Coordinates of C-alpha atoms in Angstrom, one line a residue:
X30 CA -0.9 -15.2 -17.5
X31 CA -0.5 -11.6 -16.8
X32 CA 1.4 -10.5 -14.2
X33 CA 1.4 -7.3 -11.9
X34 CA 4.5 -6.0 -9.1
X35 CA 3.7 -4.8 -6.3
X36 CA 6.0 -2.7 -4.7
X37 CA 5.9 -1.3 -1.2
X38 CA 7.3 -1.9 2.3
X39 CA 5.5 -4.6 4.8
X40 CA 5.5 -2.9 7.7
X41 CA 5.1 -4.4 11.4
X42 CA 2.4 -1.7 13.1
X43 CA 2.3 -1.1 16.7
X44 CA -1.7 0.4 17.5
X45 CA -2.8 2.6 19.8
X46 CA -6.2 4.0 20.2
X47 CA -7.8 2.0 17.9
X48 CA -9.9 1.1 20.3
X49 CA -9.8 3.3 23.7
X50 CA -10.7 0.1 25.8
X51 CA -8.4 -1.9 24.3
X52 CA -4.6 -2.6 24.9
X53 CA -2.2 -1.7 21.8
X54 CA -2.6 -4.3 18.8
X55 CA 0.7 -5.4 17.0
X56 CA 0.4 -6.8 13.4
X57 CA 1.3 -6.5 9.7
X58 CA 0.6 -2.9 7.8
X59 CA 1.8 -1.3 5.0
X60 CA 2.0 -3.1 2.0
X61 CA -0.3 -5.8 3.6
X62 CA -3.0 -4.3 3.1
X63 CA -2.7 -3.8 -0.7
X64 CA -1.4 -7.5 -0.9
X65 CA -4.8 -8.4 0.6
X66 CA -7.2 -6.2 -1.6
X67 CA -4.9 -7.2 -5.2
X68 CA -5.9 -10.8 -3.6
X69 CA -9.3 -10.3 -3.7
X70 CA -9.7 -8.2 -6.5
X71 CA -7.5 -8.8 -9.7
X72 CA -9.0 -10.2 -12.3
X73 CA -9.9 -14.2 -12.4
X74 CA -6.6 -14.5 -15.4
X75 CA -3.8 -11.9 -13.5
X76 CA -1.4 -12.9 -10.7
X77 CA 1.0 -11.1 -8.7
X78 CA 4.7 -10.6 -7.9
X79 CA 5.6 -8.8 -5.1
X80 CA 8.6 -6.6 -4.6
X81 CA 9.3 -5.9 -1.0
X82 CA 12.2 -6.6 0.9
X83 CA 11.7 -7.2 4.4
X84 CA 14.1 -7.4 7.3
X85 CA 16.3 -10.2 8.3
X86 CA 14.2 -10.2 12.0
X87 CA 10.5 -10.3 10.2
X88 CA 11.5 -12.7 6.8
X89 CA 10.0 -15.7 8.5
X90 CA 6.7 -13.8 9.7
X91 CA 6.4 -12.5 6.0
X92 CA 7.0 -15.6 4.2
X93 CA 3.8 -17.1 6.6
X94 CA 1.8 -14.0 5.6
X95 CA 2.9 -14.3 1.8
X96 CA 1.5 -18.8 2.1
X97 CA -2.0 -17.0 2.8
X98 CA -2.5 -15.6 -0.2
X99 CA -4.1 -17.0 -3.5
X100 CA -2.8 -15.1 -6.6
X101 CA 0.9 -15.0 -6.2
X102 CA 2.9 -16.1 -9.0
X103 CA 4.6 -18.9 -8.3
X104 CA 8.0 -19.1 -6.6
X105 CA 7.1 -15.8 -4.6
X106 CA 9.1 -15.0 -2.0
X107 CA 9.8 -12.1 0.6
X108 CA 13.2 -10.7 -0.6
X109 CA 15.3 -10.8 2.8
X110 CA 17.7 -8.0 3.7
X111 CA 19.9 -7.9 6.6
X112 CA 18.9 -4.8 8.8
X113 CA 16.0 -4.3 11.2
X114 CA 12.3 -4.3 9.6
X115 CA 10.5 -1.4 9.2
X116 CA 8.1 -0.7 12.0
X117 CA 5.6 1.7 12.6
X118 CA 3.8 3.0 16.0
X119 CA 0.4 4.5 15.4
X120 CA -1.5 6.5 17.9
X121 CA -4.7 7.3 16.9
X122 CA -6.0 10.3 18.0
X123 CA -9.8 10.0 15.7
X124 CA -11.1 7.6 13.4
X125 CA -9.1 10.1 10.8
X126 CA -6.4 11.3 12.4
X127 CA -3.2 9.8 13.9
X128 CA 0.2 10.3 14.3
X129 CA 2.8 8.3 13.1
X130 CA 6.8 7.0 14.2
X131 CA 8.8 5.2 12.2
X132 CA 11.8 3.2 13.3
X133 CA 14.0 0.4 10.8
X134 CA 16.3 0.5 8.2
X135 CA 15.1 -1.3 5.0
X136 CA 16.5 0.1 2.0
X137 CA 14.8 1.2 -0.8
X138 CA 15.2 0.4 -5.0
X139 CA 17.8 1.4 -6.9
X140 CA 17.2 1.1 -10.4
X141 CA 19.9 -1.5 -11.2
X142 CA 17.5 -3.7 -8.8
X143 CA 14.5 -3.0 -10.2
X144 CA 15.0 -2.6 -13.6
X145 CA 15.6 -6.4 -14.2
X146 CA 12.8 -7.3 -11.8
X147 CA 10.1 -5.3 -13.9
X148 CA 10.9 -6.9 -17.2
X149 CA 8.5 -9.5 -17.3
X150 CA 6.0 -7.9 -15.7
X151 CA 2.8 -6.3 -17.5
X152 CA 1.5 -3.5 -14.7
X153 CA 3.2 -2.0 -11.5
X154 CA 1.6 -1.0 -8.9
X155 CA 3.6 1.4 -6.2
X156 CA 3.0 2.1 -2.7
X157 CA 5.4 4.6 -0.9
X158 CA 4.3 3.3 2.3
X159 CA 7.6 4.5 4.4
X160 CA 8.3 7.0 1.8
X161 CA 11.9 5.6 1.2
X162 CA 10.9 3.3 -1.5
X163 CA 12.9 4.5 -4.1
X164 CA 14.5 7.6 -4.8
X165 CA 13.0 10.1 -7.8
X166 CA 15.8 9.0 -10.0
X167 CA 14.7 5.6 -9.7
X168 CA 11.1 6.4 -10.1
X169 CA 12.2 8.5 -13.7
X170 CA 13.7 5.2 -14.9
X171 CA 11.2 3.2 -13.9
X172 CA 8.7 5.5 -15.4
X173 CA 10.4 5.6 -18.7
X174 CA 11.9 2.1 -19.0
X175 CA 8.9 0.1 -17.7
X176 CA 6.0 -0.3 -20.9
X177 CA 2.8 -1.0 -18.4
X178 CA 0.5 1.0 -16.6
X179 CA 1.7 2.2 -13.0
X180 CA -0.6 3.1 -10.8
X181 CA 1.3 5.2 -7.5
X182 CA 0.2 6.3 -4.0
X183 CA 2.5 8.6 -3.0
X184 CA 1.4 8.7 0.8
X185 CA 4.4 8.9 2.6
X186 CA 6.4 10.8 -0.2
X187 CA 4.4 13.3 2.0
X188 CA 5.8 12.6 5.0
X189 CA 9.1 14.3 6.4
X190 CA 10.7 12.0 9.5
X191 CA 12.6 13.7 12.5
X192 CA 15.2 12.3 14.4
X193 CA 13.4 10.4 16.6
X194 CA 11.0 8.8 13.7
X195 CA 8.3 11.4 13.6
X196 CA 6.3 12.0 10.5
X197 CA 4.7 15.4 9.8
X198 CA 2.7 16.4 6.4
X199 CA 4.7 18.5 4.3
X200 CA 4.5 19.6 0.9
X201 CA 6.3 17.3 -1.8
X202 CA 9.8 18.6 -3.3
X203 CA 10.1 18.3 -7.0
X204 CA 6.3 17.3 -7.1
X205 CA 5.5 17.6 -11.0
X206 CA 8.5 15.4 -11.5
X207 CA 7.1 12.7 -9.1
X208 CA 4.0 12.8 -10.7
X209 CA 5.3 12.6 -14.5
X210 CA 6.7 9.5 -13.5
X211 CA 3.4 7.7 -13.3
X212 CA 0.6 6.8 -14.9
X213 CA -2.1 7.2 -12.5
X214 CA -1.7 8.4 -9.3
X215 CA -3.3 8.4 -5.9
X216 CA -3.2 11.1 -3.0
X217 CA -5.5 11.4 0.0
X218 CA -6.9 14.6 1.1
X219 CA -4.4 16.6 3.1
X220 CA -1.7 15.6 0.4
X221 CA -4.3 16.6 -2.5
X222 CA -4.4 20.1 -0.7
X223 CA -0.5 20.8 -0.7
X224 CA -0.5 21.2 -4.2
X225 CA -4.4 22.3 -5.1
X226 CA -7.8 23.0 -4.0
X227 CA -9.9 21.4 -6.3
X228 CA -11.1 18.2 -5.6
X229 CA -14.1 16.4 -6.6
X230 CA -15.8 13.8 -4.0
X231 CA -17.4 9.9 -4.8
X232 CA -18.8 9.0 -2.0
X233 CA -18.3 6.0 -0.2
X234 CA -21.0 3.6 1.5
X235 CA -21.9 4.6 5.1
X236 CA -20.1 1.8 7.6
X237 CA -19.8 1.8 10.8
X238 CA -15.4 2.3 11.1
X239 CA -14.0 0.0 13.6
X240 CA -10.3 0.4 12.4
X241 CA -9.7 2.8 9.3
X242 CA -5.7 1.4 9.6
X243 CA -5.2 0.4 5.8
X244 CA -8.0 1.7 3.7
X245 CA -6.4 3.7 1.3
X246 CA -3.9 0.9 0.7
X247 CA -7.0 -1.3 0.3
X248 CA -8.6 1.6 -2.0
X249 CA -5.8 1.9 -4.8
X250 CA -5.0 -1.8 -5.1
X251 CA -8.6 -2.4 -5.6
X252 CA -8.7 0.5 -7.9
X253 CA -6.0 -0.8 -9.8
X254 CA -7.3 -4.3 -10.2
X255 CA -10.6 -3.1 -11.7
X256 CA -9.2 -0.2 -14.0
X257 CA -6.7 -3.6 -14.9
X258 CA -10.2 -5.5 -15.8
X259 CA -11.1 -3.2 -17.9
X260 CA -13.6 -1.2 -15.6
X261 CA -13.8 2.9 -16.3
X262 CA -12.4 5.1 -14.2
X263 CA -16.1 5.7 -11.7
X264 CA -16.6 1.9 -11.3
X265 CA -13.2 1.7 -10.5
X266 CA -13.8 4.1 -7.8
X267 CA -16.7 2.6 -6.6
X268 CA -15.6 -0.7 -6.0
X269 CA -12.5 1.1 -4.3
X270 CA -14.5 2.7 -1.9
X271 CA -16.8 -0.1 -1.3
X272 CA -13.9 -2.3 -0.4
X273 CA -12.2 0.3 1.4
X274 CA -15.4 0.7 3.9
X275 CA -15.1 -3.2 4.3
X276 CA -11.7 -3.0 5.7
X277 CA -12.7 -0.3 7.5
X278 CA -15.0 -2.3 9.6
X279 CA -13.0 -5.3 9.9
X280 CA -9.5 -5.4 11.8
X281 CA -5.9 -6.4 10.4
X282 CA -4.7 -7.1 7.6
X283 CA -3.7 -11.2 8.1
X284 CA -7.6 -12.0 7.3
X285 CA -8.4 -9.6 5.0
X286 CA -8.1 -10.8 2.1
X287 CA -11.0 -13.5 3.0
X288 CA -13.1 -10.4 4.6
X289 CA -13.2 -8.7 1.1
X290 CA -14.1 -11.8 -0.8
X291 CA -17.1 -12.4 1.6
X292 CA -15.4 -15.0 2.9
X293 CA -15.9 -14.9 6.2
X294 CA -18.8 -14.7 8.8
X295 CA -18.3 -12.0 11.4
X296 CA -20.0 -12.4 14.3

């Protein structure tokens, strides 16, 4: 059976302003949210392996989220290191714009880790969520050592981080070497217009956004899992978006995996 990584950081979100009314909502983010949309999505003959470490203080709470999941390989397991977990205060100040503090100290890839880990595997998927993934000369060898397709959001690689945890958009250094070491690569808007401004637009379905937290996460695994199907490049798209608008209208990332398959009734 083919197999796909899936590389990125679980993060443990902190919410504000998601909704005005509502107190501050903490729950799983980052790499969550791809987990749950690769579940839904890959083809009926792929699984996947994950490759995240997580802190010592959230392991248990990501081995629970990992046991609701359907297509992970077997013998799947959160790879434990021993510093604080990543986490992540949002403060919404739209339905499209927030800002963003990170605090934690997981460490990224080196390539004497990874290298070893990607061997078997038949695609990658990357997601920078904190930005500190891996380093670019990790990402060369991966990019020249590893045989399948890898398909890389590089959000955060767009993200600088003060002293106090801050991010703020900046432009990325060394860009066209980051991007040579993919195959296909995803940026949002405002990281699209650093470097160009040229874009062309596929428009999603209307929905009514109760929580945007997630989508392009949700967006490039689903991409990924069609293009991996066999699906052109559009369809791809489409069913992106289309799954992207459905986490968009549904809250956190623990369920979502049922909420894309249709499996649940919302009331």
């Amino acid at each position: 059976m083919p197999r796909v990584g899936v590389l990125g950081s679980l993060v443990w979100d902190e919410i504000h302003g998601r909704d005005p009314l509502a107190a501050p909502v903490e729950e799983w983010g980052g790499i969550a949210y791809a987990l749950a949309a690769m579940d839904a999505a890959l083809p009926a003959d792929w699984e996947m392996v994950p490759l995240i470490k997580v802190g010592a203080d959230l392991a248990p709470k990501a081995a629970e989220f990992y046991r609701s999941l359907q297509r992970l390989a077997p013998g799947t397991r959160p790879i434990e290191v021993p510093v604080p977990n990543n986490r992540v205060t949002l403060r919404y100040e739209s339905t499209d714009r927030r800002c963003e503090q990170m605090a934690g100290g997981v460490p990224g890839w080196t390539w004497p880790e990874l290298g070893p880990m990607v061997a078997d595997l038949d695609a990658l998927y990357v997601n920078f969520i904190s930005g500190f993934e891996c380093c670019l000369f990790t990402a060369q060898q991966l990019g020249h050592g590893f045989t399948g397709p890898i398909y890389a959001d590089l959000h955060s690689l767009f993200l600088a981080k003060g002293s106090d945890g801050m991010r703020s958009l900046q432009p990325l250094p060394d860009a066209a070497a980051w991007l040579g070491c993919f195959d296909c690569v995803q940026l949002n808007e405002d990281e699209m217009l650093q470097h160009a401004v040229r874009t062309a637009l596929l428009a999603p379905p209307a929905v009514d956004a109760i929580d945007p937290t997630g989508c392009g996460d949700v967006f490039g695994a689903t991409c990924f899992a069609h293009l991996l199907a066999g699906v052109d490049v559009a369809g791809a798209v489409t069913a992106a978006n289309r799954a992207a608008a459905r986490n968009a209208a549904f809250r956190g990332a623990t369920f979502l995996a049922r909420q894309l398959r249709g499996d649940l009734v919302l009331a």
